Amino acid sequence: MTVPARTFGFVEWFRQGEYERVEDALAGMAAAKATQLRTHLSWAEFYAPGGPEWFDWLIPKLGAAFDLLPCIHYTPPSLSRTGKSSGPPRRLLDYADFVDVILTRYGRHFTHIELWNEPNNLLDWDFTVDHEWLLFCEMIGAAAHWAQERGWKTVLGGPCPFDPNWLELMGQRGVLAKFSAVGLHGFPGTWDSADGSWQGWAEHHREMRRILDRHNPAAEVWITEAGYSTWRHDELGQLRQFLDLLEVPADRLYWYSWQDLAPEVAVQEGHFFDQRHYHLGVVDPAGRQKLLARALTEGGVAKARALSSLAAPSVARPSRPITILGGAGFIGANLAESLLKEGREVLVVDNFSRPGVERNLDWLKREHGERVHVAAVDLRDRQTTAEVVADAGAVFHLAAQVAVTTSLVDPFHDFAVNAQGTLNVLEGLRRTGRKVPAIFASTNKVYGGLEDVAMVEGAEAYAPADAAIRENGIGEWRNLDFCTPYGCSKGVADQYVLDYAKSYGLPTAVLRMSCIYGPRQFGTEDQGWVAHFLIRALRGEPITIYGDGKQVRDILHVADAVAAYRLLLDNIEQISGRAFNLGGGPANAVSLRTVLREIERIAGRPLDLSYGDWRQGDQLYFVADTRKLTDTLGWQARTAWREGLDDLARWLQTGEGPVPATGAALAEDAPRHRVPA
């Protein structure tokens, strides 16, 4: 019977001078509940310029934060028989001497020391000059003996791929007797193939244990490297591989790795030799948490298990489901609820990258059980996207990178999700050979910043100088004018969706949305501002306004948005190939200041406000002219904005949302600023 490991660690190699990255990584790994850290202490790098100074800072820093396992490998080229760091040293005892230096200099910061890394990997140990590993055994055996004599426990570097014959050879040579633990490496689904060398963690652990029992029964089995690359954006796959690892009855577990490699960093094989190398972390190069890191940080292994279970697909039904891409998000979950209440089968497709979406999915499953089908898919993966829409009866495409600020920081990511992801969806639908209806969630940002629309600044709000625009808003007559990477990527997707109706006859339509708000929204500063303001007010937290707060938006309750999406699908043959504005319209046009005063009333306390600089791409005014949607399909916004805010506030405090049911009080000494009248 397997016993899940209670603790785990990460593997992270740090490069000289990465002081800030080390600090960030240590904080992140601690927040993710890791207790151990395995890192390399390169013999070659130590004797390079600046090496001692770097490791003098690094090793104490790491040892103070975690149970540290340093891995000592890489021969200095000047001492190597091949002139490379993978070559055996000309004098084999030099390695033991270096281990002695490390124990003397840093030994107080760790209890175990790992001797070499992946000795059956030609890039780590050049066995072409040591066919029988005689040199390796002599070198490593002497170093292990001396480390044990000095009072430290030793770990033998794990072979990769796992090689029982190599391990048996180490036992026959007497090497295993010198070690307290032996490493095991595995990357199932990334490099280790189930049809090749990989037989599963349990089988390899048993095989390793049998060999150790013959040669050193006291030695422990440590999984010193296990990982899964998200190069195909399969973050749930990484989470599930991590959970599988926890079931292995090894004495220690180390997950490889904490952070993705930056694109400019070269790996052993060369610069960007294999992109799988660059996506093994649980956070990306910029520090953005992937699904596994977010789960561990928010709730540890229990949260990871809950997410894995939540995202498990139900048994397929014979009918074609309504497929909602981004279906665990704010609008997607409300749309799914509307369909499920009528007895429809709904396939929720989501990559679960946005915090809070798992709560929405859990709610849908509690309420509607097996009629909620789930697929954890990232639209950037062309093949899995095609597979997930293959049986769709209709598709609502709500999945997106949604923040202008994020698009400005990483336009490649923004384009890949919004533009390339949408093209993947459309091509997947075209491959079905069926006329599958597809409704796309676009944005008012396709109309640009509206800098050419003359504005009048009032005491409370900006308003267009043009009376017709003041009365009706911005209509579809407005020329497209993409600005910011977000506006560009969504605009490109918007146009592709419309063109697939013209070029391929797919029944498609587009809704260009203004500010949607309502229950199931976990708003942030970058997206979902109405919910964000209300959440912070109810928690008694400060609110930052970017600009002067006079900017105007037409806010729309999510129930009215869902009604619009349903109408488009019901009338898709009539409106195929057309785009419609969707927003609250002039009747629900409010400035940020006006909304904040209403939120102050709801919260029952003054708001703590501060002001920041205007953000790029922020329109002074946008109110959607929705007459085209009304005239064509009879749609109207039925929820007045004050009524809608009250509805959102009630949900936020039910315990389902991000605000405690009892609310939160402002600190007595917190500065308080009235919203300007």
Short mmCIF file of N, CA and C in Angstrom, two decimals, residues 450-546:
data_model
loop_
_atom_site.label_atom_id
_atom_site.label_comp_id
_atom_site.label_asym_id
_atom_site.label_seq_id
_atom_site.Cartn_x
_atom_site.Cartn_y
_atom_site.Cartn_z
N LEU A 450 -10.97 56.40 -28.77
CA LEU A 450 -11.96 57.45 -29.05
C LEU A 450 -11.37 58.85 -28.87
N GLU A 451 -10.07 58.97 -29.14
CA GLU A 451 -9.43 60.28 -28.96
C GLU A 451 -10.00 61.34 -29.90
N ASP A 452 -10.58 60.91 -31.00
CA ASP A 452 -11.12 61.86 -31.96
C ASP A 452 -12.52 62.35 -31.59
N VAL A 453 -13.12 61.75 -30.58
CA VAL A 453 -14.46 62.16 -30.13
C VAL A 453 -14.29 63.30 -29.12
N ALA A 454 -14.73 64.49 -29.48
CA ALA A 454 -14.58 65.65 -28.59
C ALA A 454 -15.36 65.43 -27.30
N MET A 455 -14.72 65.73 -26.17
CA MET A 455 -15.32 65.52 -24.85
C MET A 455 -15.48 66.84 -24.11
N VAL A 456 -16.50 66.86 -23.29
CA VAL A 456 -16.73 67.98 -22.38
C VAL A 456 -16.56 67.45 -20.97
N GLU A 457 -15.70 68.11 -20.20
CA GLU A 457 -15.45 67.67 -18.84
C GLU A 457 -16.41 68.37 -17.88
N GLY A 458 -17.21 67.59 -17.19
CA GLY A 458 -18.10 68.14 -16.19
C GLY A 458 -17.55 67.93 -14.80
N ALA A 459 -18.27 68.37 -13.80
CA ALA A 459 -17.82 68.21 -12.42
C ALA A 459 -17.80 66.75 -12.01
N GLU A 460 -18.66 65.94 -12.64
CA GLU A 460 -18.83 64.54 -12.24
C GLU A 460 -18.33 63.55 -13.28
N ALA A 461 -18.40 63.95 -14.56
CA ALA A 461 -18.16 62.97 -15.62
C ALA A 461 -17.78 63.65 -16.92
N TYR A 462 -17.15 62.88 -17.80
CA TYR A 462 -16.92 63.31 -19.17
C TYR A 462 -18.14 62.98 -20.01
N ALA A 463 -18.39 63.80 -21.01
CA ALA A 463 -19.51 63.55 -21.91
C ALA A 463 -19.11 63.99 -23.31
N PRO A 464 -19.59 63.30 -24.35
CA PRO A 464 -19.27 63.71 -25.72
C PRO A 464 -19.90 65.07 -26.05
N ALA A 465 -19.18 65.87 -26.81
CA ALA A 465 -19.73 67.14 -27.26
C ALA A 465 -20.86 66.92 -28.26
N ASP A 466 -20.80 65.81 -29.01
CA ASP A 466 -21.80 65.48 -30.01
C ASP A 466 -23.08 65.00 -29.32
N ALA A 467 -24.18 65.72 -29.53
CA ALA A 467 -25.44 65.40 -28.85
C ALA A 467 -25.95 64.01 -29.24
N ALA A 468 -25.73 63.59 -30.48
CA ALA A 468 -26.20 62.28 -30.92
C ALA A 468 -25.49 61.16 -30.18
N ILE A 469 -24.19 61.34 -29.96
CA ILE A 469 -23.45 60.31 -29.22
C ILE A 469 -23.88 60.33 -27.75
N ARG A 470 -24.11 61.54 -27.19
CA ARG A 470 -24.58 61.61 -25.80
C ARG A 470 -25.90 60.86 -25.64
N GLU A 471 -26.75 60.96 -26.64
CA GLU A 471 -28.07 60.36 -26.53
C GLU A 471 -28.05 58.86 -26.75
N ASN A 472 -27.19 58.39 -27.69
CA ASN A 472 -27.27 56.98 -28.10
C ASN A 472 -26.02 56.15 -27.79
N GLY A 473 -24.86 56.80 -27.67
CA GLY A 473 -23.63 56.06 -27.44
C GLY A 473 -22.88 55.81 -28.74
N ILE A 474 -21.85 54.96 -28.66
CA ILE A 474 -21.00 54.62 -29.79
C ILE A 474 -21.59 53.39 -30.49
N GLY A 475 -21.89 53.54 -31.77
CA GLY A 475 -22.53 52.45 -32.50
C GLY A 475 -21.57 51.64 -33.35
N GLU A 476 -22.08 50.59 -33.95
CA GLU A 476 -21.27 49.73 -34.81
C GLU A 476 -20.81 50.46 -36.08
N TRP A 477 -21.39 51.64 -36.32
CA TRP A 477 -20.95 52.46 -37.45
C TRP A 477 -19.52 52.95 -37.27
N ARG A 478 -19.06 52.93 -36.03
CA ARG A 478 -17.72 53.44 -35.73
C ARG A 478 -16.66 52.56 -36.40
N ASN A 479 -15.69 53.19 -37.07
CA ASN A 479 -14.60 52.42 -37.68
C ASN A 479 -13.80 51.70 -36.60
N LEU A 480 -13.35 50.51 -36.91
CA LEU A 480 -12.47 49.79 -35.99
C LEU A 480 -11.14 50.53 -35.91
N ASP A 481 -10.61 50.61 -34.71
CA ASP A 481 -9.38 51.37 -34.48
C ASP A 481 -8.65 50.72 -33.30
N PHE A 482 -7.97 49.61 -33.58
CA PHE A 482 -7.35 48.84 -32.50
C PHE A 482 -6.24 49.64 -31.83
N CYS A 483 -6.20 49.60 -30.53
CA CYS A 483 -5.08 50.17 -29.77
C CYS A 483 -4.83 49.29 -28.56
N THR A 484 -3.61 49.27 -28.12
CA THR A 484 -3.04 48.37 -27.10
C THR A 484 -3.01 46.95 -27.67
N PRO A 485 -2.06 46.16 -27.25
CA PRO A 485 -2.03 44.76 -27.74
C PRO A 485 -3.33 44.02 -27.49
N TYR A 486 -3.97 44.30 -26.35
CA TYR A 486 -5.25 43.63 -26.06
C TYR A 486 -6.30 43.98 -27.12
N GLY A 487 -6.42 45.28 -27.44
CA GLY A 487 -7.37 45.68 -28.46
C GLY A 487 -7.06 45.06 -29.81
N CYS A 488 -5.76 44.95 -30.11
CA CYS A 488 -5.35 44.34 -31.38
C CYS A 488 -5.71 42.85 -31.42
N SER A 489 -5.38 42.12 -30.37
CA SER A 489 -5.61 40.68 -30.38
C SER A 489 -7.09 40.35 -30.40
N LYS A 490 -7.88 41.08 -29.62
CA LYS A 490 -9.32 40.84 -29.63
C LYS A 490 -9.93 41.30 -30.95
N GLY A 491 -9.40 42.41 -31.50
CA GLY A 491 -9.92 42.88 -32.78
C GLY A 491 -9.64 41.91 -33.91
N VAL A 492 -8.42 41.34 -33.91
CA VAL A 492 -8.08 40.32 -34.91
C VAL A 492 -9.03 39.14 -34.79
N ALA A 493 -9.26 38.68 -33.56
CA ALA A 493 -10.15 37.55 -33.35
C ALA A 493 -11.57 37.89 -33.80
N ASP A 494 -12.04 39.07 -33.45
CA ASP A 494 -13.36 39.56 -33.85
C ASP A 494 -13.52 39.44 -35.37
N GLN A 495 -12.53 39.90 -36.12
CA GLN A 495 -12.62 39.90 -37.57
C GLN A 495 -12.51 38.50 -38.16
N TYR A 496 -11.71 37.65 -37.56
CA TYR A 496 -11.63 36.26 -38.02
C TYR A 496 -12.97 35.55 -37.85
N VAL A 497 -13.61 35.78 -36.70
CA VAL A 497 -14.89 35.12 -36.45
C VAL A 497 -15.91 35.54 -37.51
N LEU A 498 -15.96 36.84 -37.81
CA LEU A 498 -16.90 37.31 -38.82
C LEU A 498 -16.54 36.78 -40.21
N ASP A 499 -15.24 36.72 -40.51
CA ASP A 499 -14.83 36.27 -41.84
C ASP A 499 -15.12 34.78 -42.06
N TYR A 500 -15.07 33.96 -41.00
CA TYR A 500 -15.34 32.54 -41.19
C TYR A 500 -16.80 32.30 -41.59
N ALA A 501 -17.66 33.26 -41.27
CA ALA A 501 -19.03 33.17 -41.78
C ALA A 501 -19.03 33.43 -43.29
N LYS A 502 -18.20 34.38 -43.74
CA LYS A 502 -18.16 34.72 -45.16
C LYS A 502 -17.36 33.69 -45.96
N SER A 503 -16.19 33.34 -45.47
CA SER A 503 -15.30 32.49 -46.25
C SER A 503 -15.67 31.02 -46.21
N TYR A 504 -16.21 30.56 -45.08
CA TYR A 504 -16.45 29.12 -44.92
C TYR A 504 -17.89 28.77 -44.59
N GLY A 505 -18.73 29.78 -44.44
CA GLY A 505 -20.13 29.50 -44.18
C GLY A 505 -20.44 29.06 -42.77
N LEU A 506 -19.51 29.26 -41.84
CA LEU A 506 -19.80 28.93 -40.45
C LEU A 506 -20.79 29.94 -39.89
N PRO A 507 -21.81 29.50 -39.17
CA PRO A 507 -22.76 30.45 -38.57
C PRO A 507 -22.13 31.09 -37.32
N THR A 508 -21.58 32.27 -37.48
CA THR A 508 -20.88 32.94 -36.38
C THR A 508 -21.46 34.33 -36.16
N ALA A 509 -21.26 34.84 -34.95
CA ALA A 509 -21.66 36.20 -34.62
C ALA A 509 -20.78 36.71 -33.48
N VAL A 510 -20.77 38.03 -33.32
CA VAL A 510 -19.87 38.67 -32.37
C VAL A 510 -20.65 39.65 -31.49
N LEU A 511 -20.35 39.63 -30.20
CA LEU A 511 -20.86 40.64 -29.26
C LEU A 511 -19.68 41.46 -28.75
N ARG A 512 -19.70 42.77 -29.01
CA ARG A 512 -18.63 43.67 -28.54
C ARG A 512 -19.09 44.27 -27.21
N MET A 513 -18.52 43.75 -26.15
CA MET A 513 -19.05 44.02 -24.82
C MET A 513 -18.44 45.26 -24.17
N SER A 514 -19.28 45.93 -23.39
CA SER A 514 -18.82 46.95 -22.46
C SER A 514 -18.58 46.29 -21.11
N CYS A 515 -18.79 47.00 -20.04
CA CYS A 515 -18.45 46.51 -18.69
C CYS A 515 -19.57 45.64 -18.14
N ILE A 516 -19.33 44.35 -18.08
CA ILE A 516 -20.30 43.39 -17.53
C ILE A 516 -19.95 43.15 -16.07
N TYR A 517 -20.95 43.07 -15.21
CA TYR A 517 -20.70 42.83 -13.79
C TYR A 517 -21.82 41.95 -13.25
N GLY A 518 -21.60 41.40 -12.06
CA GLY A 518 -22.65 40.63 -11.42
C GLY A 518 -22.10 39.44 -10.64
N PRO A 519 -22.98 38.60 -10.11
CA PRO A 519 -22.57 37.43 -9.33
C PRO A 519 -21.63 36.52 -10.11
N ARG A 520 -20.76 35.83 -9.39
CA ARG A 520 -19.73 34.92 -9.89
C ARG A 520 -18.52 35.67 -10.44
N GLN A 521 -18.43 36.99 -10.22
CA GLN A 521 -17.30 37.76 -10.72
C GLN A 521 -16.29 37.99 -9.60
N PHE A 522 -15.05 37.57 -9.85
CA PHE A 522 -13.95 37.79 -8.92
C PHE A 522 -13.06 38.89 -9.51
N GLY A 523 -13.53 40.12 -9.41
CA GLY A 523 -12.89 41.23 -10.09
C GLY A 523 -11.51 41.55 -9.54
N THR A 524 -10.65 42.05 -10.42
CA THR A 524 -9.31 42.48 -10.03
C THR A 524 -9.10 43.91 -10.50
N GLU A 525 -7.98 44.47 -10.13
CA GLU A 525 -7.67 45.84 -10.52
C GLU A 525 -7.54 45.96 -12.04
N ASP A 526 -7.15 44.87 -12.70
CA ASP A 526 -6.93 44.90 -14.14
C ASP A 526 -8.16 44.57 -14.96
N GLN A 527 -9.14 43.90 -14.34
CA GLN A 527 -10.30 43.47 -15.11
C GLN A 527 -11.46 43.20 -14.17
N GLY A 528 -12.64 43.70 -14.54
CA GLY A 528 -13.80 43.54 -13.66
C GLY A 528 -13.84 44.59 -12.58
N TRP A 529 -13.74 45.86 -12.99
CA TRP A 529 -13.54 46.94 -12.02
C TRP A 529 -14.73 47.14 -11.08
N VAL A 530 -15.96 46.92 -11.55
CA VAL A 530 -17.12 47.13 -10.68
C VAL A 530 -17.04 46.18 -9.49
N ALA A 531 -16.82 44.89 -9.77
CA ALA A 531 -16.70 43.91 -8.68
C ALA A 531 -15.47 44.19 -7.83
N HIS A 532 -14.37 44.58 -8.48
CA HIS A 532 -13.14 44.87 -7.73
C HIS A 532 -13.37 45.98 -6.71
N PHE A 533 -14.00 47.08 -7.13
CA PHE A 533 -14.27 48.18 -6.20
C PHE A 533 -15.17 47.72 -5.06
N LEU A 534 -16.19 46.97 -5.38
CA LEU A 534 -17.15 46.54 -4.36
C LEU A 534 -16.52 45.55 -3.39
N ILE A 535 -15.71 44.64 -3.91
CA ILE A 535 -15.02 43.67 -3.04
C ILE A 535 -14.13 44.40 -2.04
N ARG A 536 -13.34 45.33 -2.52
CA ARG A 536 -12.42 46.04 -1.63
C ARG A 536 -13.17 46.91 -0.63
N ALA A 537 -14.26 47.50 -1.06
CA ALA A 537 -15.05 48.32 -0.14
C ALA A 537 -15.65 47.47 0.98
N LEU A 538 -16.20 46.30 0.63
CA LEU A 538 -16.81 45.44 1.64
C LEU A 538 -15.77 44.84 2.58
N ARG A 539 -14.55 44.69 2.09
CA ARG A 539 -13.47 44.21 2.95
C ARG A 539 -12.83 45.32 3.77
N GLY A 540 -13.18 46.57 3.48
CA GLY A 540 -12.55 47.68 4.16
C GLY A 540 -11.15 47.96 3.67
N GLU A 541 -10.88 47.65 2.40
CA GLU A 541 -9.54 47.83 1.85
C GLU A 541 -9.48 49.07 0.97
N PRO A 542 -8.30 49.65 0.80
CA PRO A 542 -8.19 50.87 -0.02
C PRO A 542 -8.44 50.57 -1.50
N ILE A 543 -8.86 51.61 -2.22
CA ILE A 543 -9.16 51.51 -3.65
C ILE A 543 -8.33 52.56 -4.38
N THR A 544 -7.68 52.15 -5.47
CA THR A 544 -6.92 53.08 -6.30
C THR A 544 -7.70 53.37 -7.57
N ILE A 545 -7.86 54.66 -7.87
CA ILE A 545 -8.49 55.10 -9.10
C ILE A 545 -7.40 55.58 -10.05
N TYR A 546 -7.38 55.06 -11.25
CA TYR A 546 -6.41 55.50 -12.25
C TYR A 546 -7.07 56.56 -13.12
#
